[in-house]
């Protein structure tokens, strides 16, 4: 089954404790992206990647890192999480970055205390 | 960037067609109209997209006006599982490769 998976689905952590949210897709997609969703602010793009070793900032990249060492994986790294990074996070992928539909993962609900 | 305007909410009776409007009066000639939906806190799901012509797939139909300043998503026979927030998005291309600019969307509630 074609899908985007994220782990963990739920995470409660404390300020400053490094964490990684994994994202994997099995569709051989070139383009991958991370969004965060907050009440009243909608979905906002954090980072994106057009292919292996090619990443760039989205609208809200501060406090986040990403890497794309393999085509299928695009982890989101929070080196020193803060409470304002409490949010619902979605990974997405698509065949390319232009007119192709994007497939979203199920989401990771992160709480930073 | 072309922005979209959608009604905040609408109700629809189960089995009836749901017609969701979207205004995008500043759309550029090479920008596509996309529709996604999000069922409560799940990942957004692609529905359909189009440039000029009307489009239909197994989920919905997309009607784009001739001047491309507005469009309508049609769910032909709404079911309770179609209750979701529906987003009309005009694809941002320049300088923001692949980014989907989500607005507030329309909360659609399908009632029995």
mmCIF file of C-alpha atoms in Angstrom:
data_model
loop_
_atom_site.group_PDB
_atom_site.id
_atom_site.type_symbol
_atom_site.label_atom_id
_atom_site.label_comp_id
_atom_site.label_asym_id
_atom_site.label_seq_id
_atom_site.Cartn_x
_atom_site.Cartn_y
_atom_site.Cartn_z
ATOM 1 C CA UNK A 1 0.000 0.000 0.000
ATOM 2 C CA UNK A 2 1.316 3.425 -0.981
ATOM 3 C CA UNK A 3 1.764 5.478 2.133
ATOM 4 C CA UNK A 4 3.658 8.010 4.174
ATOM 5 C CA UNK A 5 4.445 6.908 7.698
ATOM 6 C CA UNK A 6 5.479 9.002 10.670
ATOM 7 C CA UNK A 7 6.849 8.010 14.040
ATOM 8 C CA UNK A 8 6.086 8.574 16.766
ATOM 9 C CA UNK A 9 2.428 9.501 16.444
ATOM 10 C CA UNK A 10 2.345 11.108 19.876
ATOM 11 C CA UNK A 11 5.212 12.506 21.886
ATOM 12 C CA UNK A 12 5.422 14.428 25.148
ATOM 13 C CA UNK A 13 8.853 15.770 25.956
ATOM 14 C CA UNK A 14 10.589 18.435 27.992
ATOM 15 C CA UNK A 15 12.248 21.647 26.921
ATOM 16 C CA UNK A 16 15.734 21.152 25.532
ATOM 17 C CA UNK A 17 15.669 17.392 25.035
ATOM 18 C CA UNK A 18 16.619 16.625 21.440
ATOM 19 C CA UNK A 19 14.139 14.609 19.462
ATOM 20 C CA UNK A 20 13.640 13.261 15.963
ATOM 21 C CA UNK A 21 10.372 12.616 14.171
ATOM 22 C CA UNK A 22 10.811 10.143 11.359
ATOM 23 C CA UNK A 23 9.028 10.215 8.017
ATOM 24 C CA UNK A 24 9.186 7.519 5.397
ATOM 25 C CA UNK A 25 7.447 7.023 2.055
ATOM 26 C CA UNK A 26 7.299 3.915 -0.122
ATOM 27 C CA UNK A 27 6.323 5.574 -3.407
ATOM 28 C CA UNK A 28 9.801 6.549 -4.665
ATOM 29 C CA UNK A 29 8.776 10.195 -4.465
ATOM 30 C CA UNK A 30 11.376 12.863 -5.080
ATOM 31 C CA UNK A 31 9.724 15.666 -3.139
ATOM 32 C CA UNK A 32 9.139 15.588 0.612
ATOM 33 C CA UNK A 33 8.037 18.252 3.014
ATOM 34 C CA UNK A 34 7.221 18.975 6.650
ATOM 35 C CA UNK A 35 4.304 21.076 7.857
ATOM 36 C CA UNK A 36 3.095 22.084 11.255
ATOM 37 C CA UNK A 37 -0.523 22.817 12.081
ATOM 38 C CA UNK A 38 -1.617 25.151 14.842
ATOM 39 C CA UNK A 39 -5.097 26.418 15.745
ATOM 40 C CA UNK A 40 -5.862 29.656 13.974
ATOM 41 C CA UNK A 41 -2.669 29.494 11.915
ATOM 42 C CA UNK A 42 -3.439 26.574 9.634
ATOM 43 C CA UNK A 43 -0.757 24.415 8.065
ATOM 44 C CA UNK A 44 2.626 26.016 7.527
ATOM 45 C CA UNK A 45 5.589 24.553 5.739
ATOM 46 C CA UNK A 46 8.748 24.029 7.803
ATOM 47 C CA UNK A 47 11.239 22.483 5.372
ATOM 48 C CA UNK A 48 11.143 20.711 2.064
ATOM 49 C CA UNK A 49 13.401 18.540 -0.031
ATOM 50 C CA UNK A 50 13.412 18.192 -3.786
ATOM 51 C CA UNK A 51 15.667 15.140 -3.769
ATOM 52 C CA UNK A 52 18.429 13.381 -1.864
ATOM 53 C CA UNK A 53 20.788 15.902 -0.268
ATOM 54 C CA UNK A 54 18.654 18.825 -1.511
ATOM 55 C CA UNK A 55 16.726 20.632 1.214
ATOM 56 C CA UNK A 56 15.494 24.152 1.746
ATOM 57 C CA UNK A 57 13.618 26.252 4.266
ATOM 58 C CA UNK A 58 9.891 26.722 4.216
ATOM 59 C CA UNK A 59 7.976 29.438 6.040
ATOM 60 C CA UNK A 60 8.789 28.505 9.637
ATOM 61 C CA UNK A 61 12.183 26.746 9.758
ATOM 62 C CA UNK A 62 13.514 28.247 13.009
ATOM 63 C CA UNK A 63 14.271 25.599 15.606
ATOM 64 C CA UNK A 64 14.140 22.700 13.162
ATOM 65 C CA UNK A 65 16.621 20.714 11.117
ATOM 66 C CA UNK A 66 16.112 18.132 8.404
ATOM 67 C CA UNK A 67 18.201 15.745 6.393
ATOM 68 C CA UNK A 68 17.622 13.720 3.231
ATOM 69 C CA UNK A 69 20.240 11.016 3.000
ATOM 70 C CA UNK A 70 17.933 8.486 1.397
ATOM 71 C CA UNK A 71 15.101 9.098 -1.004
ATOM 72 C CA UNK A 72 12.476 7.440 1.172
ATOM 73 C CA UNK A 73 13.291 9.119 4.509
ATOM 74 C CA UNK A 74 13.030 12.725 5.628
ATOM 75 C CA UNK A 75 13.449 13.072 9.401
ATOM 76 C CA UNK A 76 12.589 16.248 11.294
ATOM 77 C CA UNK A 77 15.011 17.095 14.067
ATOM 78 C CA UNK A 78 14.355 19.396 17.004
ATOM 79 C CA UNK A 79 17.752 19.975 18.593
ATOM 80 C CA UNK A 80 16.425 21.903 21.591
ATOM 81 C CA UNK A 81 12.636 21.813 21.650
ATOM 82 C CA UNK A 82 10.716 24.652 23.229
ATOM 83 C CA UNK A 83 7.049 24.919 24.255
ATOM 84 C CA UNK A 84 6.228 27.007 21.171
ATOM 85 C CA UNK A 85 7.017 23.946 19.077
ATOM 86 C CA UNK A 86 4.063 22.143 20.595
ATOM 87 C CA UNK A 87 2.049 21.364 17.490
ATOM 88 C CA UNK A 88 0.665 18.774 15.101
ATOM 89 C CA UNK A 89 3.257 17.849 12.502
ATOM 90 C CA UNK A 90 2.665 16.380 9.066
ATOM 91 C CA UNK A 91 5.091 14.941 6.571
ATOM 92 C CA UNK A 92 4.136 14.950 2.898
ATOM 93 C CA UNK A 93 5.590 13.578 -0.304
ATOM 94 C CA UNK A 94 4.925 13.834 -4.012
ATOM 95 C CA UNK A 95 6.353 12.538 -7.252
ATOM 96 C CA UNK A 96 7.720 15.973 -8.084
ATOM 97 C CA UNK A 97 7.449 19.484 -6.761
ATOM 98 C CA UNK A 98 5.241 21.076 -9.387
ATOM 99 C CA UNK A 99 1.730 19.967 -10.145
ATOM 100 C CA UNK A 100 1.683 16.566 -8.530
ATOM 101 C CA UNK A 101 -0.632 15.690 -5.699
ATOM 102 C CA UNK A 102 0.942 15.488 -2.271
ATOM 103 C CA UNK A 103 0.428 12.536 0.060
ATOM 104 C CA UNK A 104 0.357 13.314 3.747
ATOM 105 C CA UNK A 105 1.304 11.184 6.691
ATOM 106 C CA UNK A 106 -1.022 10.595 9.655
ATOM 107 C CA UNK A 107 0.548 13.298 11.789
ATOM 108 C CA UNK A 108 2.660 13.508 14.945
ATOM 109 C CA UNK A 109 1.241 15.333 17.912
ATOM 110 C CA UNK A 110 4.119 16.847 19.860
ATOM 111 C CA UNK A 111 3.850 18.432 23.291
ATOM 112 C CA UNK A 112 6.862 20.217 24.775
ATOM 113 C CA UNK A 113 6.582 21.078 28.464
ATOM 114 C CA UNK B 1 0.576 34.844 -4.490
ATOM 115 C CA UNK B 2 -3.037 34.254 -5.402
ATOM 116 C CA UNK B 3 -5.190 33.959 -2.311
ATOM 117 C CA UNK B 4 -8.407 32.055 -1.929
ATOM 118 C CA UNK B 5 -11.645 32.862 -0.156
ATOM 119 C CA UNK B 6 -13.977 30.150 1.086
ATOM 120 C CA UNK B 7 -17.047 30.191 3.315
ATOM 121 C CA UNK B 8 -16.096 29.110 6.843
ATOM 122 C CA UNK B 9 -18.728 26.414 7.073
ATOM 123 C CA UNK B 10 -21.571 24.682 5.338
ATOM 124 C CA UNK B 11 -23.946 21.846 6.006
ATOM 125 C CA UNK B 12 -25.044 19.182 3.593
ATOM 126 C CA UNK B 13 -27.611 16.417 3.797
ATOM 127 C CA UNK B 14 -26.385 12.885 3.319
ATOM 128 C CA UNK B 15 -26.950 11.678 -0.230
ATOM 129 C CA UNK B 16 -27.220 15.164 -1.668
ATOM 130 C CA UNK B 17 -24.618 16.972 -3.717
ATOM 131 C CA UNK B 18 -22.314 19.314 -1.834
ATOM 132 C CA UNK B 19 -21.170 22.372 -3.781
ATOM 133 C CA UNK B 20 -18.173 24.103 -2.230
ATOM 134 C CA UNK B 21 -17.300 27.525 -3.659
ATOM 135 C CA UNK B 22 -13.900 29.160 -3.791
ATOM 136 C CA UNK B 23 -12.875 32.596 -4.994
ATOM 137 C CA UNK B 24 -9.365 33.177 -6.343
ATOM 138 C CA UNK B 25 -9.675 36.437 -8.229
ATOM 139 C CA UNK B 26 -5.916 37.126 -8.395
ATOM 140 C CA UNK B 27 -4.930 33.774 -9.828
ATOM 141 C CA UNK B 28 -2.179 33.809 -12.432
ATOM 142 C CA UNK B 29 -2.426 32.121 -15.787
ATOM 143 C CA UNK B 30 -0.112 29.265 -14.896
ATOM 144 C CA UNK B 31 -1.434 28.564 -11.413
ATOM 145 C CA UNK B 32 -3.487 25.485 -10.736
ATOM 146 C CA UNK B 33 -6.436 25.169 -8.384
ATOM 147 C CA UNK B 34 -6.125 22.309 -5.905
ATOM 148 C CA UNK B 35 -8.581 20.899 -3.433
ATOM 149 C CA UNK B 36 -7.598 18.961 -0.337
ATOM 150 C CA UNK B 37 -9.604 17.894 2.656
ATOM 151 C CA UNK B 38 -8.712 17.097 6.243
ATOM 152 C CA UNK B 39 -10.800 14.810 8.358
ATOM 153 C CA UNK B 40 -10.408 15.747 11.992
ATOM 154 C CA UNK B 41 -6.646 16.006 12.725
ATOM 155 C CA UNK B 42 -5.750 13.416 10.106
ATOM 156 C CA UNK B 43 -3.308 14.210 7.321
ATOM 157 C CA UNK B 44 -4.773 16.276 4.495
ATOM 158 C CA UNK B 45 -5.988 14.239 1.549
ATOM 159 C CA UNK B 46 -5.730 15.283 -2.074
ATOM 160 C CA UNK B 47 -9.053 15.471 -3.894
ATOM 161 C CA UNK B 48 -8.592 17.019 -7.309
ATOM 162 C CA UNK B 49 -6.843 19.784 -9.218
ATOM 163 C CA UNK B 50 -7.280 21.684 -12.469
ATOM 164 C CA UNK B 51 -6.008 24.555 -14.575
ATOM 165 C CA UNK B 52 -8.755 25.690 -16.928
ATOM 166 C CA UNK B 53 -10.988 22.812 -17.834
ATOM 167 C CA UNK B 54 -13.460 21.085 -15.595
ATOM 168 C CA UNK B 55 -12.144 17.925 -14.012
ATOM 169 C CA UNK B 56 -13.763 14.841 -12.573
ATOM 170 C CA UNK B 57 -12.411 11.865 -10.705
ATOM 171 C CA UNK B 58 -13.827 9.178 -8.468
ATOM 172 C CA UNK B 59 -14.085 11.545 -5.530
ATOM 173 C CA UNK B 60 -15.376 14.808 -6.925
ATOM 174 C CA UNK B 61 -15.790 17.241 -9.787
ATOM 175 C CA UNK B 62 -14.072 20.576 -10.155
ATOM 176 C CA UNK B 63 -15.736 23.368 -12.074
ATOM 177 C CA UNK B 64 -13.547 26.382 -12.922
ATOM 178 C CA UNK B 65 -15.135 29.505 -14.349
ATOM 179 C CA UNK B 66 -13.975 30.706 -17.709
ATOM 180 C CA UNK B 67 -12.192 33.730 -16.231
ATOM 181 C CA UNK B 68 -10.640 31.372 -13.627
ATOM 182 C CA UNK B 69 -11.519 33.713 -10.795
ATOM 183 C CA UNK B 70 -13.583 31.156 -8.972
ATOM 184 C CA UNK B 71 -14.207 27.447 -8.793
ATOM 185 C CA UNK B 72 -16.606 24.959 -7.255
ATOM 186 C CA UNK B 73 -15.864 21.555 -5.836
ATOM 187 C CA UNK B 74 -18.770 19.165 -6.161
ATOM 188 C CA UNK B 75 -19.158 16.075 -4.025
ATOM 189 C CA UNK B 76 -21.925 14.327 -5.970
ATOM 190 C CA UNK B 77 -23.423 12.198 -3.210
ATOM 191 C CA UNK B 78 -22.201 13.330 0.181
ATOM 192 C CA UNK B 79 -21.774 10.723 2.911
ATOM 193 C CA UNK B 80 -21.135 11.107 6.627
ATOM 194 C CA UNK B 81 -17.475 10.267 5.935
ATOM 195 C CA UNK B 82 -17.200 13.419 3.833
ATOM 196 C CA UNK B 83 -17.447 15.557 6.970
ATOM 197 C CA UNK B 84 -14.131 17.416 6.931
ATOM 198 C CA UNK B 85 -12.421 20.737 6.384
ATOM 199 C CA UNK B 86 -12.029 21.374 2.657
ATOM 200 C CA UNK B 87 -9.184 23.532 1.437
ATOM 201 C CA UNK B 88 -9.081 25.341 -1.878
ATOM 202 C CA UNK B 89 -5.465 26.095 -2.744
ATOM 203 C CA UNK B 90 -3.845 27.938 -5.586
ATOM 204 C CA UNK B 91 -0.458 26.425 -6.149
ATOM 205 C CA UNK B 92 2.436 28.690 -5.232
ATOM 206 C CA UNK B 93 5.324 27.998 -7.565
ATOM 207 C CA UNK B 94 7.769 30.892 -7.613
ATOM 208 C CA UNK B 95 10.419 30.660 -4.913
ATOM 209 C CA UNK B 96 8.513 28.155 -2.824
ATOM 210 C CA UNK B 97 8.774 24.926 -4.657
ATOM 211 C CA UNK B 98 5.869 22.644 -4.020
ATOM 212 C CA UNK B 99 4.488 24.551 -1.055
ATOM 213 C CA UNK B 100 0.790 24.220 -0.464
ATOM 214 C CA UNK B 101 -0.587 27.428 1.061
ATOM 215 C CA UNK B 102 -3.431 26.235 3.268
ATOM 216 C CA UNK B 103 -6.025 28.765 4.349
ATOM 217 C CA UNK B 104 -8.789 28.294 6.887
ATOM 218 C CA UNK B 105 -10.887 26.151 4.560
ATOM 219 C CA UNK B 106 -14.581 25.296 4.728
ATOM 220 C CA UNK B 107 -15.845 23.056 7.507
ATOM 221 C CA UNK B 108 -18.364 20.759 5.850
ATOM 222 C CA UNK B 109 -20.739 18.834 8.054
ATOM 223 C CA UNK B 110 -22.783 16.107 6.415
ATOM 224 C CA UNK B 111 -25.897 15.285 8.384
ATOM 225 C CA UNK B 112 -28.112 12.180 8.200
#
